Short mmCIF file of C-alpha atoms in Angstrom, two decimals:
data_model
loop_
_atom_site.label_atom_id
_atom_site.label_comp_id
_atom_site.label_asym_id
_atom_site.label_seq_id
_atom_site.Cartn_x
_atom_site.Cartn_y
_atom_site.Cartn_z
CA MET H 1 0.00 0.00 0.00
CA THR H 2 1.26 3.46 -0.87
CA THR H 3 1.52 5.72 2.17
CA HIS H 4 -0.97 8.56 2.02
CA PRO H 5 0.86 11.95 2.03
CA ARG H 6 -1.04 12.90 5.18
CA PHE H 7 0.75 10.14 7.11
CA SER H 8 4.15 10.29 5.41
CA HIS H 9 7.40 10.42 7.35
CA SER H 10 8.10 13.90 5.98
CA THR H 11 4.67 15.25 6.91
CA ARG H 12 5.00 13.95 10.45
CA ALA H 13 8.54 15.30 10.81
CA HIS H 14 7.44 18.79 9.76
CA SER H 15 4.24 18.80 11.82
CA PHE H 16 6.07 20.08 14.92
CA ASN H 17 6.74 23.45 13.31
CA THR H 18 3.09 24.42 13.76
CA ALA H 19 3.09 23.43 17.43
CA ALA H 20 6.51 24.52 18.69
CA ALA H 21 5.20 26.52 21.66
CA GLN H 22 2.92 23.64 22.73
CA TYR H 23 5.86 21.26 22.42
CA ALA H 24 8.16 23.45 24.52
CA ALA H 25 5.58 24.00 27.25
CA ASN H 26 4.37 20.43 27.73
CA ARG H 27 6.92 17.84 26.62
CA PRO H 28 8.81 15.99 29.37
CA SER H 29 12.42 16.84 30.12
CA TYR H 30 15.14 14.32 31.06
CA PRO H 31 16.55 13.32 34.47
CA PRO H 32 20.11 14.07 35.64
CA ALA H 33 20.71 10.31 35.80
CA LEU H 34 20.43 10.16 32.01
CA PHE H 35 23.43 12.42 31.50
CA THR H 36 25.43 10.55 34.11
CA THR H 37 24.61 7.36 32.19
CA ILE H 38 25.75 8.91 28.90
CA GLU H 39 29.06 9.87 30.52
CA ASP H 40 29.45 6.34 31.90
CA LEU H 41 28.73 4.66 28.56
CA ALA H 42 30.96 7.09 26.65
CA ALA H 43 33.70 6.93 29.30
CA ARG H 44 34.17 10.68 29.12
CA PRO H 45 32.60 13.74 30.78
CA LEU H 46 30.20 16.19 29.19
CA LYS H 47 31.75 19.10 31.08
CA GLY H 48 34.07 20.97 28.74
CA ALA H 49 33.20 18.73 25.79
CA LYS H 50 32.21 20.06 22.38
CA VAL H 51 28.65 18.75 21.98
CA VAL H 52 26.39 18.96 18.93
CA ASP H 53 22.70 18.42 19.78
CA VAL H 54 21.02 17.39 16.53
CA GLY H 55 17.29 17.76 16.02
CA ALA H 56 17.38 20.07 19.02
CA GLY H 57 13.78 21.15 18.61
CA THR H 58 12.88 23.79 21.18
CA GLY H 59 16.01 23.12 23.23
CA ILE H 60 14.82 20.76 25.97
CA SER H 61 17.94 18.59 25.82
CA THR H 62 20.28 21.35 24.65
CA THR H 63 19.79 23.44 27.77
CA LEU H 64 20.40 20.42 30.00
CA LEU H 65 23.64 19.63 28.17
CA HIS H 66 24.66 23.28 28.57
CA ALA H 67 23.90 23.08 32.29
CA ARG H 68 26.23 20.06 32.56
CA GLY H 69 29.07 22.30 31.39
CA ALA H 70 29.16 21.23 27.76
CA ASP H 71 30.15 23.63 24.99
CA VAL H 72 27.00 22.90 23.01
CA ILE H 73 25.71 23.93 19.60
CA ALA H 74 22.22 23.02 18.40
CA VAL H 75 21.25 21.78 14.93
CA GLU H 76 17.57 22.00 14.00
CA PRO H 77 15.91 21.66 10.56
CA GLY H 78 12.46 23.05 11.35
CA GLU H 79 11.72 26.75 10.99
CA GLY H 80 9.06 26.85 13.70
CA MET H 81 11.08 24.82 16.19
CA ALA H 82 14.23 26.86 15.51
CA ALA H 83 12.31 30.11 16.06
CA GLU H 84 11.03 28.87 19.43
CA PHE H 85 14.55 27.75 20.37
CA ARG H 86 16.06 31.13 19.55
CA ARG H 87 13.31 32.94 21.42
CA ALA H 88 13.85 30.92 24.60
CA HIS H 89 17.62 30.37 24.42
CA PRO H 90 19.23 33.32 22.63
CA ASP H 91 22.66 32.64 24.18
CA ILE H 92 23.01 29.09 22.79
CA PRO H 93 24.17 28.90 19.15
CA LEU H 94 21.87 27.17 16.67
CA VAL H 95 22.35 26.33 13.00
CA ARG H 96 19.73 25.02 10.59
CA GLY H 97 20.44 21.59 9.20
CA THR H 98 19.66 17.87 9.37
CA GLY H 99 21.47 14.83 10.68
CA ASP H 100 21.72 13.44 7.16
CA THR H 101 23.84 16.39 5.99
CA LEU H 102 25.36 18.06 9.03
CA PRO H 103 26.57 21.63 8.41
CA LEU H 104 29.67 21.02 10.54
CA ALA H 105 33.37 20.47 10.04
CA THR H 106 34.96 17.03 10.06
CA ALA H 107 36.34 15.85 13.43
CA SER H 108 34.93 18.88 15.25
CA ALA H 109 32.85 17.36 18.09
CA ASP H 110 33.33 15.16 21.16
CA PHE H 111 29.65 14.18 21.38
CA LEU H 112 26.76 14.11 18.92
CA THR H 113 23.44 13.83 20.72
CA TYR H 114 19.98 13.03 19.42
CA ALA H 115 17.13 13.42 21.93
CA GLN H 116 13.88 12.05 20.48
CA SER H 117 15.17 12.79 16.97
CA TRP H 118 17.40 10.06 15.50
CA HIS H 119 14.42 8.22 13.99
CA TRP H 120 13.71 11.23 11.75
CA THR H 121 17.05 10.63 10.01
CA ASN H 122 18.13 8.08 7.43
CA PRO H 123 20.89 6.02 9.13
CA ALA H 124 22.38 5.28 5.71
CA HIS H 125 23.43 8.93 5.77
CA SER H 126 23.19 10.07 9.37
CA LEU H 127 25.51 7.45 10.85
CA PRO H 128 28.42 8.15 8.45
CA GLU H 129 27.78 11.88 8.97
CA ALA H 130 27.90 11.47 12.74
CA PHE H 131 31.21 9.60 12.59
CA ARG H 132 32.58 12.19 10.14
CA VAL H 133 31.86 15.04 12.56
CA LEU H 134 33.01 13.19 15.69
CA ARG H 135 36.62 13.27 16.73
CA PRO H 136 38.39 9.92 17.31
CA GLY H 137 37.01 8.53 20.56
CA GLY H 138 33.93 10.74 20.28
CA ALA H 139 30.50 9.40 21.17
CA LEU H 140 27.15 9.31 19.39
CA ALA H 141 24.37 9.31 22.02
CA LEU H 142 20.74 8.61 21.09
CA TRP H 143 17.87 8.57 23.53
CA TRP H 144 14.10 8.41 23.73
CA ASN H 145 11.59 8.93 26.53
CA THR H 146 9.26 5.91 26.26
CA SER H 147 6.11 5.35 28.28
CA ALA H 148 6.43 2.81 31.10
CA LEU H 149 3.79 0.27 30.15
CA ASP H 150 4.05 -1.67 33.39
CA VAL H 151 2.11 1.21 34.96
CA PRO H 152 -1.57 0.18 34.58
CA TRP H 153 -3.13 3.56 33.73
CA ILE H 154 -0.39 4.30 31.18
CA ALA H 155 -0.84 0.90 29.54
CA ALA H 156 -4.61 1.40 29.37
CA GLN H 157 -4.19 4.81 27.77
CA ALA H 158 -1.71 3.40 25.25
CA GLN H 159 -4.31 0.81 24.24
CA ARG H 160 -6.92 3.54 23.74
CA ILE H 161 -4.51 5.51 21.57
CA ASP H 162 -3.80 2.40 19.48
CA GLN H 163 -7.53 1.83 19.05
CA TYR H 164 -8.12 5.46 18.14
CA PHE H 165 -5.72 5.29 15.21
CA GLU H 166 -6.94 1.86 14.12
CA ASP H 167 -10.46 3.34 13.92
CA ALA H 168 -9.28 6.50 12.11
CA HIS H 169 -10.85 7.89 8.96
CA PRO H 170 -10.62 5.84 5.75
CA THR H 171 -8.27 6.99 2.99
CA GLU H 172 -8.73 6.67 -0.76
CA GLU H 173 -7.07 3.25 -0.49
CA GLY H 174 -10.07 2.20 1.59
CA THR H 175 -8.61 2.07 5.08
CA ALA H 176 -6.28 4.07 7.24
CA LYS H 177 -5.63 1.21 9.61
CA GLY H 178 -2.30 0.21 8.15
CA GLU H 179 -0.97 3.72 7.84
CA GLN H 180 -2.31 5.07 11.10
CA GLY H 181 -1.36 1.86 12.84
CA ALA H 182 2.14 2.84 11.88
CA ALA H 183 1.38 6.30 13.18
CA THR H 184 0.77 4.90 16.64
CA LYS H 185 4.49 4.31 16.75
CA THR H 186 5.29 7.58 18.44
CA GLU H 187 8.13 9.88 17.61
CA GLU H 188 9.87 8.31 20.59
CA GLY H 189 10.52 5.50 18.15
CA THR H 190 8.81 2.68 20.02
CA ALA H 191 5.49 0.97 19.50
CA THR H 192 2.96 1.51 22.24
CA LYS H 193 2.40 -2.26 22.53
CA THR H 194 5.50 -3.37 24.40
CA PRO H 195 6.01 -6.64 26.33
CA LYS H 196 5.53 -6.10 30.06
CA ASP H 197 7.36 -9.07 31.60
CA THR H 198 11.05 -8.55 32.37
CA GLU H 199 12.54 -11.05 29.91
CA SER H 200 10.33 -9.94 27.02
CA SER H 201 11.07 -6.30 27.79
CA ARG H 202 14.79 -7.04 27.77
CA ARG H 203 14.49 -8.67 24.35
CA ALA H 204 12.41 -5.74 23.08
CA VAL H 205 15.06 -3.23 24.20
CA GLY H 206 17.71 -5.27 22.38
CA PHE H 207 15.57 -5.25 19.25
CA LEU H 208 15.10 -1.48 19.47
CA THR H 209 18.82 -0.83 19.79
CA GLU H 210 19.48 -2.84 16.63
CA ARG H 211 16.60 -1.14 14.81
CA ALA H 212 18.13 2.25 15.55
CA PHE H 213 20.85 1.55 12.99
CA LYS H 214 18.69 -0.20 10.39
CA GLY H 215 19.78 0.90 6.91
CA ALA H 216 23.22 2.07 8.04
CA PRO H 217 26.24 0.84 6.08
CA GLU H 218 27.07 -1.27 9.15
CA THR H 219 25.92 -1.50 12.75
CA PRO H 220 28.50 0.21 14.94
CA PRO H 221 29.65 -1.23 18.27
CA HIS H 222 27.31 0.25 20.85
CA THR H 223 25.98 -0.09 24.35
CA HIS H 224 22.62 0.79 25.82
CA ARG H 225 20.87 1.33 29.10
CA VAL H 226 17.37 2.17 30.35
CA VAL H 227 16.84 4.95 32.89
CA ARG H 228 13.47 5.22 34.64
CA TRP H 229 12.12 8.52 35.91
CA SER H 230 8.79 10.29 36.37
CA ARG H 231 7.17 13.70 36.64
CA HIS H 232 3.95 14.88 38.27
CA VAL H 233 1.91 17.21 36.08
CA PRO H 234 -1.66 18.51 35.78
CA VAL H 235 -3.97 16.44 33.60
CA ASP H 236 -4.14 19.25 31.04
CA THR H 237 -0.34 19.31 30.70
CA HIS H 238 -0.34 15.56 30.17
CA LEU H 239 -2.99 15.86 27.47
CA ALA H 240 -1.16 18.73 25.77
CA ASN H 241 1.96 16.56 25.78
CA ILE H 242 0.04 13.79 23.99
CA GLY H 243 -1.43 16.26 21.53
CA SER H 244 2.04 17.53 20.59
CA HIS H 245 3.03 14.15 19.12
CA SER H 246 3.21 14.02 15.35
CA ALA H 247 0.58 11.30 15.00
CA PHE H 248 -1.96 13.63 16.60
CA LEU H 249 -0.73 16.83 14.94
CA ILE H 250 -1.40 15.40 11.49
CA GLN H 251 -4.88 14.24 12.50
CA GLY H 252 -6.18 17.78 12.64
CA LYS H 253 -7.45 19.82 15.56
CA GLU H 254 -11.08 18.71 15.57
CA ASP H 255 -10.35 14.98 15.74
CA THR H 256 -7.52 15.40 18.23
CA ASP H 257 -9.56 17.68 20.50
CA ALA H 258 -12.40 15.16 20.56
CA PHE H 259 -10.12 12.32 21.58
CA LEU H 260 -8.34 14.39 24.22
CA ALA H 261 -11.65 15.56 25.69
CA GLU H 262 -12.66 11.93 26.21
CA GLU H 263 -9.26 11.21 27.75
CA ARG H 264 -9.64 14.13 30.12
CA THR H 265 -12.92 12.73 31.43
CA ARG H 266 -11.37 9.27 31.91
CA LEU H 267 -8.28 10.62 33.66
CA LEU H 268 -10.25 12.82 36.06
CA GLU H 269 -12.24 9.76 37.11
CA THR H 270 -8.96 8.05 38.03
CA PHE H 271 -7.15 11.16 39.29
CA PRO H 272 -9.81 13.41 40.86
CA ASP H 273 -7.14 15.82 42.16
CA GLY H 274 -6.31 16.62 38.54
CA ARG H 275 -2.65 15.50 38.64
CA VAL H 276 -0.97 12.46 37.08
CA GLU H 277 2.44 10.85 37.41
CA GLU H 278 3.91 10.25 33.97
CA VAL H 279 6.45 7.43 34.21
CA TYR H 280 9.14 7.09 31.55
CA ASP H 281 11.85 4.63 30.62
CA VAL H 282 14.58 6.48 28.75
CA LEU H 283 16.32 4.18 26.28
CA VAL H 284 19.83 5.53 25.68
CA ILE H 285 22.23 4.12 23.09
CA VAL H 286 25.87 5.18 22.85
CA ALA H 287 28.21 4.32 19.95
CA THR H 288 31.84 5.44 20.03
CA ARG H 289 33.95 6.38 17.03
CA SER H 290 37.20 4.45 16.89
#
C-alpha cells in the first residue's frame, strides 16, 4: 500500500513546526541520571566537551547539556522549532540543518546527541555523517523517553490511543488502519504495545537498539541502558503533551480535540485531584567512534 501523504514520514517530521510553543511548554524533560549514564557509557565527561545536539527542537535537551558544562551547539531543521529555540535560548548557538547532511566540520565534536530525533534521520546517511563530525574517541548518544507500560493507567491509555488510530478515517485506499497503525508508533521511536514481563522487555530493548541503525552501512559497536524517571503534572499538561506528538498533529485539531476531551474525562475519574504521574523509561544508546 502506498503511504498517504497525510501520514508520510516527511509530513509527520514537519508537523512540529506548527506546534513549537505547545511542544516546549508540555513535553517531558530528562533526568540528571540520564546524563550521568551517557558519561558512563561514553567513558568521558560532558563538562568541557564540544557537543552537537542534533534535532534540538525547542532546546529541551540542549539546555540540560549546557547546564552540565558542555560547549553545546544546536542543529535543527524546522523553521518553527528553531524560532522557538532562539526565542527561549538566545545565548546558545543554533544552526539550521539535518542529521543526514550536518553543516559542521569534520572531526569537530566530542559528542553528537539526538534526543527524540534520531528516527527522523536516514541512518544510511546520518551514521556516516555522525562519525565524520566526531573526533576519534567521540561518542554518538541517542535517547528516547518511552512510556512505562508496566504502569496500569499508562498501559490502558496506550491501548486507547492504538484503538483510536486503528479506527481512524478511511483513505482513498479504503482504510487508514495500516498507515495510522504505523502512526501509533510515536516519535519516541517505540510501538505503544510493548512486552511487560522482564525477559520480554529485555528482548524488546535489544531489538530497538538494533533497529536504531537499520539501513546504516554497518551497525557500529554500541551499548545501551534504560533509565526510569517520572514527573507529576496537571492532567491538562499531560494531554497537551500527547497532543504535541506528530501522529496527533497530522490528525487535525477537531479529531484530536475530541479524543483528548474523552481522555480528560477518563483521567479525572482516576485522578480526581487533577494531577498524574507520567512514568518514563529512557532508552539511551551510545556508539563510540574508533
